[in-house]
XYZ file of C-alpha atoms in Angstrom:
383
model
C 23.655 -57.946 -67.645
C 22.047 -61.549 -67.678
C 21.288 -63.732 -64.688
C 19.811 -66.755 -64.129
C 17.377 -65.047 -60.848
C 16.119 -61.377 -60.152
C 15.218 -61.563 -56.573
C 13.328 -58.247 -55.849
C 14.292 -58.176 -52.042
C 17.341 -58.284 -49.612
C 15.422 -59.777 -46.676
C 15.836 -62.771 -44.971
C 13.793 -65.328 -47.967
C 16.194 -63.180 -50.604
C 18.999 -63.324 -48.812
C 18.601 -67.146 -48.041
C 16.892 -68.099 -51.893
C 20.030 -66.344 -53.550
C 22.596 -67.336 -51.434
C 21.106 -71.522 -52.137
C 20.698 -71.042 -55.757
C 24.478 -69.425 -55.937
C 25.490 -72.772 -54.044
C 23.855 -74.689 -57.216
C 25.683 -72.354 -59.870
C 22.708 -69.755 -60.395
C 23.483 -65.909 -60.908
C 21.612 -64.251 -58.902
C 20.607 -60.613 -59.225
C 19.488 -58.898 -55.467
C 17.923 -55.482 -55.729
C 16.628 -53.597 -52.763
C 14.607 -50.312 -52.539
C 16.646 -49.577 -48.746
C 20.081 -48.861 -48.720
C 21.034 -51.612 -46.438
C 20.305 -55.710 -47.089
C 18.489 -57.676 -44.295
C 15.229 -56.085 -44.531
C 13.400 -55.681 -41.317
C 16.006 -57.415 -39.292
C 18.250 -54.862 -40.224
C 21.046 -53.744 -37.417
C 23.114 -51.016 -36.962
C 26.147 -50.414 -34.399
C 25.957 -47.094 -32.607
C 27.507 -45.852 -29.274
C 28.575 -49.399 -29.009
C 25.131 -50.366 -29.174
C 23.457 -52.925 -32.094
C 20.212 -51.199 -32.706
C 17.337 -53.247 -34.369
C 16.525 -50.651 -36.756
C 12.731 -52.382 -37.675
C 11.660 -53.326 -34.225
C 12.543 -56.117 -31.985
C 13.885 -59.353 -33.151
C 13.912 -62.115 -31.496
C 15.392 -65.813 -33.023
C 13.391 -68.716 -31.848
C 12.343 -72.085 -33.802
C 12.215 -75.685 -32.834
C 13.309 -76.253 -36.178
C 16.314 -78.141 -35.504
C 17.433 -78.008 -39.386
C 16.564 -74.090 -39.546
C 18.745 -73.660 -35.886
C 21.609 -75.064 -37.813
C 21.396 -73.554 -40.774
C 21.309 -70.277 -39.106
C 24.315 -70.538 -36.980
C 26.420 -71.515 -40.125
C 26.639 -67.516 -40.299
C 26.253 -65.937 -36.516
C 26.922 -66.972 -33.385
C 23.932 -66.947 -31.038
C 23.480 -65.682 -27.579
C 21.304 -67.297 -24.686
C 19.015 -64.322 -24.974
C 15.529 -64.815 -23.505
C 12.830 -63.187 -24.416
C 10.826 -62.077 -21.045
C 8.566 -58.797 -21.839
C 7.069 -56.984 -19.055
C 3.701 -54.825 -18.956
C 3.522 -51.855 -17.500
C -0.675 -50.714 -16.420
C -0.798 -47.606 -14.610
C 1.541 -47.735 -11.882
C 1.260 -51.465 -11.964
C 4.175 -54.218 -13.461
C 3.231 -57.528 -14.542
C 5.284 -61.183 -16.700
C 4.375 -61.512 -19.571
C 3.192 -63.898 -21.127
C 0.420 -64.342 -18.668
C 1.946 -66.528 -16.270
C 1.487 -67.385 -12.490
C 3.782 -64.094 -11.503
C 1.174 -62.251 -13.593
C -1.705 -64.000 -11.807
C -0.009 -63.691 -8.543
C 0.463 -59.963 -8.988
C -3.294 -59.542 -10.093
C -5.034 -61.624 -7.252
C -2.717 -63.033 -4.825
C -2.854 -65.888 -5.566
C 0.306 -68.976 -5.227
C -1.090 -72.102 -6.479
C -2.479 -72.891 -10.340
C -5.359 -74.123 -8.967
C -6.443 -70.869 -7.120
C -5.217 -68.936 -10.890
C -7.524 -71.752 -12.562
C -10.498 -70.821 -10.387
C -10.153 -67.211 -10.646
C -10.043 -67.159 -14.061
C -12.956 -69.736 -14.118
C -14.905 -67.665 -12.495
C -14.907 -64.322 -13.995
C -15.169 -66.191 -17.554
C -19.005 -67.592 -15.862
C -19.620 -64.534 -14.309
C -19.271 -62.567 -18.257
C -22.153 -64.814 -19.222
C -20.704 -64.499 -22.928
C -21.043 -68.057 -24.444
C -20.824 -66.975 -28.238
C -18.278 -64.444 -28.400
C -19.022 -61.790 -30.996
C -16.116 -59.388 -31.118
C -12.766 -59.202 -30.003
C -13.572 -57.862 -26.915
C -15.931 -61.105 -26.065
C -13.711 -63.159 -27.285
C -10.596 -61.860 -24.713
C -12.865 -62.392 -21.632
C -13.990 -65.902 -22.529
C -10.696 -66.912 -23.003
C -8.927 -64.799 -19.858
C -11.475 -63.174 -17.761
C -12.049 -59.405 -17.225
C -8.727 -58.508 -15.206
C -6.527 -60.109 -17.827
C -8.747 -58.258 -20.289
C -8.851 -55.162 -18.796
C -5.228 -54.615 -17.538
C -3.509 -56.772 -20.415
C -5.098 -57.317 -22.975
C -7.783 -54.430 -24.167
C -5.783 -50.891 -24.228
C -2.849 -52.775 -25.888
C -4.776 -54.009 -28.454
C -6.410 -51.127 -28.815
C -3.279 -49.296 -29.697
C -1.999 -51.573 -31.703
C -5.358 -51.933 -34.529
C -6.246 -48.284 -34.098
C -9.885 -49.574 -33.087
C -11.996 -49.977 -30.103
C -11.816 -54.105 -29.350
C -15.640 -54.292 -29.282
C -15.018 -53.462 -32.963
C -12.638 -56.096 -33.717
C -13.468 -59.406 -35.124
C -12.792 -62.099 -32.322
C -10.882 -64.277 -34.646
C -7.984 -61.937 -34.230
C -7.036 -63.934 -30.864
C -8.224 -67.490 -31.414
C -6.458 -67.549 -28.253
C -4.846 -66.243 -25.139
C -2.092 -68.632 -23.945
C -2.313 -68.789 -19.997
C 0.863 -70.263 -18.558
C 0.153 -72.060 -14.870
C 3.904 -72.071 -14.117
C 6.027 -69.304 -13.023
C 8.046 -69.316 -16.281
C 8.567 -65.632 -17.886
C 9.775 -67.607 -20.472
C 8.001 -65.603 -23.866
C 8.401 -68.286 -26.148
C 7.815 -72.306 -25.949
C 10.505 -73.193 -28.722
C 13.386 -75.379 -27.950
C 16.258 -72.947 -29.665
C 16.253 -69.068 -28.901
C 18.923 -66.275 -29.055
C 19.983 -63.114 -30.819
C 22.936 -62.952 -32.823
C 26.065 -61.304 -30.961
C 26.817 -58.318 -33.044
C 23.571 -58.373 -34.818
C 21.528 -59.701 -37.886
C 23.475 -57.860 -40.456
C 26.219 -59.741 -40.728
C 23.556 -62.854 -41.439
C 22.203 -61.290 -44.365
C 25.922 -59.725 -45.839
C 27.112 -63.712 -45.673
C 24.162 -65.122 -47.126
C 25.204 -63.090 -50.025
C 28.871 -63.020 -50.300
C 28.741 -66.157 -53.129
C 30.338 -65.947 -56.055
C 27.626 -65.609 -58.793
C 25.861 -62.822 -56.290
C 25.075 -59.211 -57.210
C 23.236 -56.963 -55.037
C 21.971 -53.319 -55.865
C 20.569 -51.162 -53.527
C 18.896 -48.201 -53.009
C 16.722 -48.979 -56.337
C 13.481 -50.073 -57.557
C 14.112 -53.704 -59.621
C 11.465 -51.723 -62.025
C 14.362 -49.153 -63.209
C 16.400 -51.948 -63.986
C 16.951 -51.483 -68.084
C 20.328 -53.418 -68.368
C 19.408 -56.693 -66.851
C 17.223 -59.720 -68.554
C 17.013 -62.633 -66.366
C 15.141 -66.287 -66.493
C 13.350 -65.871 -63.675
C 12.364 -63.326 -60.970
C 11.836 -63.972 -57.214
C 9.396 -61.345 -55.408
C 9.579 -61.023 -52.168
C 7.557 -57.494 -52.622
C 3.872 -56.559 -51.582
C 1.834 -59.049 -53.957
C -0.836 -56.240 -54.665
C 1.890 -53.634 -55.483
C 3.175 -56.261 -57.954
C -0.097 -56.212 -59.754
C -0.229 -52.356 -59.582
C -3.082 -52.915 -56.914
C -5.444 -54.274 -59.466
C -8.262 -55.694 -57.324
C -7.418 -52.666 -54.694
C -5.314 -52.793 -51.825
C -4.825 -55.020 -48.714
C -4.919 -53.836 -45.515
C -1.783 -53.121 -43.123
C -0.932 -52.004 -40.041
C 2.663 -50.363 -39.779
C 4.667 -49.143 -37.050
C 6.669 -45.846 -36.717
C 9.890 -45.570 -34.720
C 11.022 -43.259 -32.114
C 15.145 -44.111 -31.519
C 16.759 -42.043 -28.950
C 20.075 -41.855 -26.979
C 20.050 -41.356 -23.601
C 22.684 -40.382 -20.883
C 22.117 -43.457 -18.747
C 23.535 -47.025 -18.532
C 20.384 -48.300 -18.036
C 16.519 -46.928 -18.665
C 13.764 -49.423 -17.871
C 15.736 -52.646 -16.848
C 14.540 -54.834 -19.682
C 14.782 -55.071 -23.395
C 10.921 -55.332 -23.932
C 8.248 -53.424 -22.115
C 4.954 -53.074 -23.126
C 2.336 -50.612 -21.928
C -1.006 -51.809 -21.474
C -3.509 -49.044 -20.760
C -5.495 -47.338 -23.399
C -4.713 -43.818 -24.832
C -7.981 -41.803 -26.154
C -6.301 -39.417 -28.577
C -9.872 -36.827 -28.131
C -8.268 -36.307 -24.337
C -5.743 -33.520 -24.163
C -2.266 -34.893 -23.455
C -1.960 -33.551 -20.079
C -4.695 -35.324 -18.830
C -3.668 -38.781 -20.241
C -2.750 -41.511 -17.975
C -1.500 -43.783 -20.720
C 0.810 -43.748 -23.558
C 0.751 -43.466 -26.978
C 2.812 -45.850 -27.852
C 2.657 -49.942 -27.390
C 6.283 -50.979 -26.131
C 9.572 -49.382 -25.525
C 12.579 -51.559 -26.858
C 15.832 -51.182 -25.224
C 17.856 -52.233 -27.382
C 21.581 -52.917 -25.033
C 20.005 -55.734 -23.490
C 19.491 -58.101 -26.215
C 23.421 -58.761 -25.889
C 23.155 -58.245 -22.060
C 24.765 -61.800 -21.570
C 27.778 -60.980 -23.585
C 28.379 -56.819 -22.475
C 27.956 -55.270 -18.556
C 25.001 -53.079 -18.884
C 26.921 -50.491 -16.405
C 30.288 -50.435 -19.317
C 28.352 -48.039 -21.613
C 27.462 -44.676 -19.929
C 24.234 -44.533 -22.456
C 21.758 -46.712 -23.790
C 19.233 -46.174 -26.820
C 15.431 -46.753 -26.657
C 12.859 -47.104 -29.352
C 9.136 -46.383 -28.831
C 6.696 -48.316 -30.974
C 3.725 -46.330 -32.547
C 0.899 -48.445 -34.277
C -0.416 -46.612 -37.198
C -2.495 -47.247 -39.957
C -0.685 -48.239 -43.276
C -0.717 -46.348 -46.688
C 1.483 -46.386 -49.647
C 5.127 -44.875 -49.087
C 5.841 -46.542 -45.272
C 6.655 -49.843 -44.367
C 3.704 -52.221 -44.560
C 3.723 -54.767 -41.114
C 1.304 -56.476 -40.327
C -1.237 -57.960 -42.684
C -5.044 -57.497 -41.576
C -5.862 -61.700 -42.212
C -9.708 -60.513 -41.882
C -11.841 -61.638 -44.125
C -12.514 -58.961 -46.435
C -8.496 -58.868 -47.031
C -8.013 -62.726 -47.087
C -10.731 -62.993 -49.850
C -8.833 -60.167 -51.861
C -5.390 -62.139 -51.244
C -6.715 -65.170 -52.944
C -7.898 -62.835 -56.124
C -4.179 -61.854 -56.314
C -2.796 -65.403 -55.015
C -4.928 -67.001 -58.273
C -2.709 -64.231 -60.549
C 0.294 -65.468 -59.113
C -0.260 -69.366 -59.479
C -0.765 -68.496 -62.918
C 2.326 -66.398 -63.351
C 4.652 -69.281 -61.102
C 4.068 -71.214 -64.775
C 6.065 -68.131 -66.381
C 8.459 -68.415 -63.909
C 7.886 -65.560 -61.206
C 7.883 -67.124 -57.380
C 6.469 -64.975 -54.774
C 7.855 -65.341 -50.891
C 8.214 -63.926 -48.015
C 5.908 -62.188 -45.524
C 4.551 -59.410 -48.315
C 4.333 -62.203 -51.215
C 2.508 -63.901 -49.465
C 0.013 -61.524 -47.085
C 1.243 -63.529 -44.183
C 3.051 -62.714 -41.024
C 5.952 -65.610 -40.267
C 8.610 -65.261 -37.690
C 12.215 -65.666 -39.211
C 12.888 -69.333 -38.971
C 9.194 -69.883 -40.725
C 10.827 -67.241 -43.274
C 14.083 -69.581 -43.675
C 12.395 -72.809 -44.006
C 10.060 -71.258 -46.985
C 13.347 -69.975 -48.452
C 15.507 -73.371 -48.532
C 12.341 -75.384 -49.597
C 11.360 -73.197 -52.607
C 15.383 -73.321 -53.573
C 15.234 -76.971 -53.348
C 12.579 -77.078 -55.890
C 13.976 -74.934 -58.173
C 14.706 -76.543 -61.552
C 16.170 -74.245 -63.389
Protein backbone atom coordinates (compact mmCIF):
# COMPACT_ATOMS: atom_id res chain seq x y z
CA UNK A 1 0.00 0.00 0.00
CA UNK A 2 1.24 3.69 -0.65
CA UNK A 3 -0.14 6.86 0.88
CA UNK A 4 0.61 10.18 0.81
CA UNK A 5 0.31 10.43 5.22
CA UNK A 6 0.81 7.72 8.03
CA UNK A 7 -0.85 9.32 10.92
CA UNK A 8 0.11 7.12 13.97
CA UNK A 9 -3.11 8.04 16.03
CA UNK A 10 -7.00 8.07 15.85
CA UNK A 11 -7.47 10.93 18.32
CA UNK A 12 -8.90 14.07 17.93
CA UNK A 13 -5.39 15.96 15.97
CA UNK A 14 -5.49 12.47 13.71
CA UNK A 15 -8.78 12.39 13.22
CA UNK A 16 -8.99 16.20 12.30
CA UNK A 17 -5.18 16.27 10.27
CA UNK A 18 -6.47 13.25 8.06
CA UNK A 19 -9.79 14.11 7.56
CA UNK A 20 -8.21 18.07 6.13
CA UNK A 21 -5.53 16.55 4.12
CA UNK A 22 -8.28 13.96 2.48
CA UNK A 23 -10.28 17.31 1.71
CA UNK A 24 -6.97 18.45 -0.33
CA UNK A 25 -6.62 14.95 -2.19
CA UNK A 26 -4.02 13.29 0.34
CA UNK A 27 -4.27 9.44 1.21
CA UNK A 28 -4.17 9.14 4.40
CA UNK A 29 -3.19 6.05 6.36
CA UNK A 30 -4.80 6.07 10.33
CA UNK A 31 -3.44 3.36 12.56
CA UNK A 32 -4.40 3.01 16.17
CA UNK A 33 -3.02 0.71 18.94
CA UNK A 34 -7.04 0.72 20.65
CA UNK A 35 -9.66 -0.90 18.96
CA UNK A 36 -11.87 2.06 18.75
CA UNK A 37 -10.89 5.74 16.95
CA UNK A 38 -11.34 8.95 19.06
CA UNK A 39 -8.72 8.37 21.51
CA UNK A 40 -9.44 9.59 24.95
CA UNK A 41 -12.73 11.07 24.04
CA UNK A 42 -13.82 7.83 23.20
CA UNK A 43 -17.77 6.95 23.96
CA UNK A 44 -19.63 4.06 24.24
CA UNK A 45 -23.61 3.50 24.47
CA UNK A 46 -24.63 1.16 27.25
CA UNK A 47 -27.98 0.70 29.16
CA UNK A 48 -28.96 3.67 27.16
CA UNK A 49 -26.25 5.47 28.65
CA UNK A 50 -23.07 7.29 26.53
CA UNK A 51 -20.22 6.46 28.77
CA UNK A 52 -16.96 8.57 28.43
CA UNK A 53 -14.78 5.68 28.42
CA UNK A 54 -11.31 8.02 29.26
CA UNK A 55 -12.75 10.31 31.83
CA UNK A 56 -14.89 13.31 31.62
CA UNK A 57 -15.14 15.45 28.62
CA UNK A 58 -16.24 18.48 28.53
CA UNK A 59 -16.37 20.88 25.00
CA UNK A 60 -15.62 24.45 25.71
CA UNK A 61 -13.55 27.13 23.52
CA UNK A 62 -14.09 30.73 22.69
CA UNK A 63 -12.73 29.82 19.52
CA UNK A 64 -15.45 30.88 17.39
CA UNK A 65 -13.76 29.16 14.14
CA UNK A 66 -13.00 25.83 16.26
CA UNK A 67 -17.04 26.03 17.65
CA UNK A 68 -17.95 25.84 14.05
CA UNK A 69 -15.85 23.56 12.81
CA UNK A 70 -16.88 21.19 15.43
CA UNK A 71 -20.54 21.27 15.00
CA UNK A 72 -20.08 20.51 11.19
CA UNK A 73 -20.13 16.79 12.69
CA UNK A 74 -22.31 16.73 16.19
CA UNK A 75 -24.86 18.51 17.47
CA UNK A 76 -24.13 20.11 20.84
CA UNK A 77 -26.05 20.25 24.02
CA UNK A 78 -26.29 23.28 26.56
CA UNK A 79 -24.37 21.16 29.01
CA UNK A 80 -22.69 23.08 31.84
CA UNK A 81 -20.05 22.09 33.52
CA UNK A 82 -20.74 22.78 37.48
CA UNK A 83 -18.50 20.21 39.70
CA UNK A 84 -19.19 19.93 43.26
CA UNK A 85 -16.70 18.98 46.25
CA UNK A 86 -17.52 16.84 48.65
CA UNK A 87 -15.05 17.37 52.35
CA UNK A 88 -16.13 15.21 55.01
CA UNK A 89 -19.69 15.56 55.44
CA UNK A 90 -19.42 18.96 53.92
CA UNK A 91 -20.65 20.11 49.98
CA UNK A 92 -19.23 23.00 48.35
CA UNK A 93 -19.38 24.99 44.08
CA UNK A 94 -16.81 24.60 42.52
CA UNK A 95 -14.90 26.57 41.11
CA UNK A 96 -14.41 28.57 44.22
CA UNK A 97 -17.13 30.90 44.00
CA UNK A 98 -19.26 33.05 46.47
CA UNK A 99 -21.64 29.76 47.23
CA UNK A 100 -18.30 28.15 48.15
CA UNK A 101 -17.29 31.14 50.29
CA UNK A 102 -20.70 31.46 51.65
CA UNK A 103 -20.77 27.82 52.70
CA UNK A 104 -17.20 28.15 54.34
CA UNK A 105 -17.74 31.46 56.39
CA UNK A 106 -21.08 32.86 56.06
CA UNK A 107 -20.49 35.23 54.39
CA UNK A 108 -23.11 37.21 51.42
CA UNK A 109 -21.24 40.01 50.02
CA UNK A 110 -17.66 39.84 47.86
CA UNK A 111 -16.38 42.23 49.95
CA UNK A 112 -16.76 40.22 53.27
CA UNK A 113 -15.23 36.89 50.82
CA UNK A 114 -12.39 39.53 49.81
CA UNK A 115 -11.56 40.26 53.45
CA UNK A 116 -11.65 36.82 54.64
CA UNK A 117 -9.50 35.62 52.28
CA UNK A 118 -7.26 38.75 52.82
CA UNK A 119 -6.85 37.98 55.98
CA UNK A 120 -5.86 34.48 56.42
CA UNK A 121 -3.34 35.06 53.33
CA UNK A 122 -1.54 37.97 56.13
CA UNK A 123 -2.09 35.91 58.88
CA UNK A 124 0.23 32.74 56.85
CA UNK A 125 3.04 35.26 56.90
CA UNK A 126 4.36 33.34 53.66
CA UNK A 127 5.61 36.14 51.27
CA UNK A 128 7.92 33.85 49.03
CA UNK A 129 6.10 30.79 48.53
CA UNK A 130 8.36 27.76 48.36
CA UNK A 131 6.24 24.73 47.62
CA UNK A 132 2.98 23.97 46.49
CA UNK A 133 1.57 24.02 49.66
CA UNK A 134 2.80 27.89 50.20
CA UNK A 135 1.92 28.70 47.17
CA UNK A 136 -2.12 27.49 47.66
CA UNK A 137 -2.42 29.63 50.86
CA UNK A 138 -0.98 32.82 49.38
CA UNK A 139 -3.17 32.63 46.68
CA UNK A 140 -6.56 31.26 48.70
CA UNK A 141 -6.00 31.22 52.34
CA UNK A 142 -5.91 28.17 54.69
CA UNK A 143 -9.75 27.08 54.50
CA UNK A 144 -9.70 27.03 50.72
CA UNK A 145 -6.41 25.18 51.16
CA UNK A 146 -7.31 22.92 53.59
CA UNK A 147 -10.87 21.81 52.56
CA UNK A 148 -10.29 22.31 48.65
CA UNK A 149 -7.42 22.41 47.60
CA UNK A 150 -4.61 20.18 49.62
CA UNK A 151 -6.08 16.41 49.95
CA UNK A 152 -7.22 16.72 46.28
CA UNK A 153 -4.08 17.53 45.12
CA UNK A 154 -2.61 15.28 47.09
CA UNK A 155 -4.40 12.45 45.45
CA UNK A 156 -4.06 13.47 42.34
CA UNK A 157 0.33 13.82 42.23
CA UNK A 158 0.72 10.93 44.64
CA UNK A 159 2.82 13.47 46.90
CA UNK A 160 2.46 15.42 50.00
CA UNK A 161 1.83 19.33 48.60
CA UNK A 162 4.69 20.61 50.82
CA UNK A 163 6.62 18.47 48.31
CA UNK A 164 5.31 19.91 45.24
CA UNK A 165 6.86 22.66 43.33
CA UNK A 166 4.51 25.82 43.66
CA UNK A 167 4.58 26.46 40.01
CA UNK A 168 2.12 23.67 39.61
CA UNK A 169 -0.80 26.31 40.47
CA UNK A 170 0.46 29.66 39.24
CA UNK A 171 -2.94 30.26 40.33
CA UNK A 172 -6.20 29.65 42.08
CA UNK A 173 -9.06 31.41 40.23
CA UNK A 174 -11.48 32.92 42.98
CA UNK A 175 -14.82 33.81 41.45
CA UNK A 176 -16.69 36.85 43.59
CA UNK A 177 -20.03 36.03 41.90
CA UNK A 178 -22.35 33.30 42.60
CA UNK A 179 -21.75 31.66 39.19
CA UNK A 180 -21.09 27.66 39.40
CA UNK A 181 -20.32 28.24 36.07
CA UNK A 182 -16.76 25.82 35.67
CA UNK A 183 -15.57 27.37 32.71
CA UNK A 184 -15.26 31.22 31.44
CA UNK A 185 -15.48 30.33 27.58
CA UNK A 186 -18.17 31.73 25.46
CA UNK A 187 -19.22 28.16 23.67
CA UNK A 188 -19.72 24.92 25.88
CA UNK A 189 -21.63 21.59 25.43
CA UNK A 190 -21.28 17.87 24.98
CA UNK A 191 -22.21 16.21 21.95
CA UNK A 192 -25.79 14.45 22.11
CA UNK A 193 -25.00 10.86 21.55
CA UNK A 194 -21.38 11.25 22.22
CA UNK A 195 -17.83 12.02 20.75
CA UNK A 196 -17.63 8.96 18.66
CA UNK A 197 -19.53 9.78 16.04
CA UNK A 198 -17.05 13.10 15.76
CA UNK A 199 -14.11 11.11 15.25
CA UNK A 200 -15.96 8.16 12.74
CA UNK A 201 -16.97 11.46 10.42
CA UNK A 202 -13.79 13.09 10.54
CA UNK A 203 -12.69 10.01 8.85
CA UNK A 204 -15.28 8.81 6.53
CA UNK A 205 -13.34 10.73 3.31
CA UNK A 206 -12.64 9.12 0.47
CA UNK A 207 -8.79 8.68 0.35
CA UNK A 208 -9.09 7.51 4.31
CA UNK A 209 -7.89 4.18 5.72
CA UNK A 210 -7.92 3.40 9.26
CA UNK A 211 -6.42 0.21 11.03
CA UNK A 212 -6.88 -0.56 14.39
CA UNK A 213 -5.95 -2.57 17.02
CA UNK A 214 -2.14 -2.35 15.69
CA UNK A 215 1.12 -0.84 16.29
CA UNK A 216 1.98 1.56 12.93
CA UNK A 217 5.56 -0.26 13.71
CA UNK A 218 4.14 -3.79 12.32
CA UNK A 219 3.10 -2.11 9.38
CA UNK A 220 5.37 -4.04 6.46
CA UNK A 221 2.99 -3.36 3.44
CA UNK A 222 2.70 0.35 3.58
CA UNK A 223 5.46 3.13 2.39
CA UNK A 224 4.19 6.54 2.73
CA UNK A 225 5.69 10.32 2.14
CA UNK A 226 5.20 11.38 5.30
CA UNK A 227 4.18 10.27 8.83
CA UNK A 228 2.13 12.24 11.42
CA UNK A 229 2.80 11.17 15.23
CA UNK A 230 0.54 11.90 17.47
CA UNK A 231 2.37 9.16 19.89
CA UNK A 232 4.48 9.71 23.17
CA UNK A 233 7.58 11.75 21.66
CA UNK A 234 10.06 9.75 23.98
CA UNK A 235 8.53 6.36 22.96
CA UNK A 236 9.17 7.54 19.37
CA UNK A 237 12.83 7.83 20.09
CA UNK A 238 12.82 4.46 21.97
CA UNK A 239 13.23 6.66 25.22
CA UNK A 240 16.69 7.71 24.27
CA UNK A 241 17.42 10.50 26.77
CA UNK A 242 15.06 8.41 29.39
CA UNK A 243 11.60 8.87 30.05
CA UNK A 244 9.19 11.76 30.91
CA UNK A 245 7.17 11.78 33.66
CA UNK A 246 3.24 11.03 33.76
CA UNK A 247 0.58 10.80 35.85
CA UNK A 248 -2.31 8.38 34.63
CA UNK A 249 -5.61 7.61 35.84
CA UNK A 250 -7.34 4.19 36.33
CA UNK A 251 -11.09 3.68 35.92
CA UNK A 252 -13.64 2.14 38.04
CA UNK A 253 -17.15 1.92 35.65
CA UNK A 254 -20.05 0.45 37.36
CA UNK A 255 -23.85 -0.02 36.83
CA UNK A 256 -26.04 0.66 39.36
CA UNK A 257 -29.81 -0.07 40.09
CA UNK A 258 -30.78 3.56 40.54
CA UNK A 259 -31.99 6.44 38.29
CA UNK A 260 -29.93 8.65 39.93
CA UNK A 261 -26.59 8.31 42.37
CA UNK A 262 -25.03 11.60 43.44
CA UNK A 263 -27.19 14.28 41.57
CA UNK A 264 -24.43 15.65 39.39
CA UNK A 265 -22.19 14.57 36.61
CA UNK A 266 -18.92 15.73 38.40
CA UNK A 267 -18.08 15.38 42.04
CA UNK A 268 -14.93 15.67 43.44
CA UNK A 269 -13.73 14.60 46.87
CA UNK A 270 -11.49 16.78 48.62
CA UNK A 271 -10.06 15.24 51.79
CA UNK A 272 -6.84 13.40 51.90
CA UNK A 273 -6.49 9.54 52.00
CA UNK A 274 -3.15 8.22 53.90
CA UNK A 275 -2.84 4.80 52.31
CA UNK A 276 -0.43 3.63 55.84
CA UNK A 277 -4.12 3.96 57.71
CA UNK A 278 -6.14 0.79 57.56
CA UNK A 279 -9.24 1.27 55.40
CA UNK A 280 -11.68 1.09 58.11
CA UNK A 281 -10.42 3.88 59.79
CA UNK A 282 -10.28 6.23 56.71
CA UNK A 283 -12.46 9.17 56.53
CA UNK A 284 -11.61 9.95 52.93
CA UNK A 285 -11.50 8.32 49.66
CA UNK A 286 -9.22 6.95 47.48
CA UNK A 287 -10.21 8.22 44.64
CA UNK A 288 -10.40 12.10 43.25
CA UNK A 289 -13.97 12.41 41.53
CA UNK A 290 -16.85 10.24 40.71
CA UNK A 291 -18.26 10.89 37.08
CA UNK A 292 -21.79 10.17 36.45
CA UNK A 293 -21.91 9.82 33.33
CA UNK A 294 -26.27 10.15 32.44
CA UNK A 295 -26.08 13.64 33.19
CA UNK A 296 -23.92 15.02 30.60
CA UNK A 297 -27.10 14.60 28.22
CA UNK A 298 -29.40 15.47 31.21
CA UNK A 299 -30.94 18.37 29.05
CA UNK A 300 -31.91 16.11 26.26
CA UNK A 301 -33.09 12.56 28.48
CA UNK A 302 -35.33 12.58 32.08
CA UNK A 303 -32.88 11.35 34.55
CA UNK A 304 -35.95 9.29 36.24
CA UNK A 305 -36.59 7.32 32.30
CA UNK A 306 -33.63 4.96 32.92
CA UNK A 307 -34.05 2.74 36.06
CA UNK A 308 -29.96 2.70 36.30
CA UNK A 309 -27.21 4.93 35.89
CA UNK A 310 -23.32 4.16 35.55
CA UNK A 311 -20.55 5.82 37.64
CA UNK A 312 -16.84 5.98 37.16
CA UNK A 313 -14.36 6.57 40.02
CA UNK A 314 -11.12 8.30 39.15
CA UNK A 315 -7.84 6.84 40.69
CA UNK A 316 -4.57 8.98 40.25
CA UNK A 317 -1.66 6.74 39.83
CA UNK A 318 1.71 6.99 38.90
CA UNK A 319 2.51 6.27 35.14
CA UNK A 320 4.76 3.45 33.66
CA UNK A 321 5.03 1.88 30.34
CA UNK A 322 1.91 -0.33 29.24
CA UNK A 323 -1.13 2.22 30.69
CA UNK A 324 -2.34 5.26 29.38
CA UNK A 325 0.02 8.18 29.95
CA UNK A 326 -2.24 11.60 31.17
CA UNK A 327 -0.93 14.09 32.38
CA UNK A 328 2.54 15.37 31.62
CA UNK A 329 4.69 16.41 34.82
CA UNK A 330 5.73 20.21 33.03
CA UNK A 331 8.42 20.35 36.03
CA UNK A 332 11.50 21.23 35.27
CA UNK A 333 13.52 18.25 35.26
CA UNK A 334 10.87 16.83 32.53
CA UNK A 335 10.54 20.14 30.52
CA UNK A 336 14.40 20.24 30.12
CA UNK A 337 14.28 16.49 28.87
CA UNK A 338 11.27 17.49 26.41
CA UNK A 339 13.38 20.03 24.70
CA UNK A 340 16.36 17.22 24.25
CA UNK A 341 13.67 15.21 22.37
CA UNK A 342 11.77 18.44 20.89
CA UNK A 343 15.51 19.41 19.22
CA UNK A 344 15.32 15.53 17.58
CA UNK A 345 12.11 16.26 16.25
CA UNK A 346 12.76 19.80 14.63
CA UNK A 347 15.39 18.03 12.96
CA UNK A 348 13.34 15.12 11.77
CA UNK A 349 10.11 17.79 10.67
CA UNK A 350 12.95 18.48 7.67
CA UNK A 351 12.49 14.60 6.75
CA UNK A 352 9.06 14.99 6.90
CA UNK A 353 7.73 13.48 10.33
CA UNK A 354 5.23 16.15 12.25
CA UNK A 355 4.60 15.49 15.80
CA UNK A 356 1.01 16.70 17.47
CA UNK A 357 -1.14 16.28 19.83
CA UNK A 358 -1.02 16.20 23.64
CA UNK A 359 1.83 13.16 23.75
CA UNK A 360 3.89 14.78 20.69
CA UNK A 361 4.13 17.41 22.21
CA UNK A 362 4.46 16.77 26.33
CA UNK A 363 1.64 19.18 26.71
CA UNK A 364 -1.80 18.97 28.16
CA UNK A 365 -4.49 21.00 25.70
CA UNK A 366 -8.18 20.78 26.05
CA UNK A 367 -9.92 19.61 22.72
CA UNK A 368 -10.59 22.79 20.89
CA UNK A 369 -6.65 23.76 21.62
CA UNK A 370 -6.22 20.08 20.08
CA UNK A 371 -8.42 21.12 16.87
CA UNK A 372 -6.93 24.40 16.23
CA UNK A 373 -3.21 22.68 16.25
CA UNK A 374 -4.74 20.11 13.88
CA UNK A 375 -6.33 22.52 11.07
CA UNK A 376 -3.23 24.88 11.33
CA UNK A 377 -0.52 22.20 10.81
CA UNK A 378 -2.94 20.84 7.73
CA UNK A 379 -2.97 24.24 6.38
CA UNK A 380 0.70 24.26 6.16
CA UNK A 381 1.13 21.18 4.72
CA UNK A 382 2.79 21.30 1.29
CA UNK A 383 2.88 18.21 0.18
Amino acid sequence: MKTDYLIVGAGLYGCVFAHEMALKGKSCLVVDRREHVGGNIYTRSESGINVHEYGAHIFHTSDERVWEYVNRFARFNHYINSPVAVYKDEVYNMPFNMNTFHELWGVITPDEAKEKIKSQIEESGITEPSNLEEQAISLVGTDVYEKLVKGYTQKQWGRPCDKLPGFIIRRLPLRFSYNNNYFNDIYQGIPIGGYTQIALKLLDEDGITVRLGMDYKDLCDVSYDRLVYTGAIDEYYDYCYGPLAYRSVRFETEELPTENYQGNAVVNYTEGYDESIPADRQTGKPYTRIIEHKFFEAENISIESNPVTIISREYSQEWEPGIEPYYPVNDEENTALYERYKALAKEDQKKGITFGGRLGHYRYYDMDKVIAEALKDAAEERL
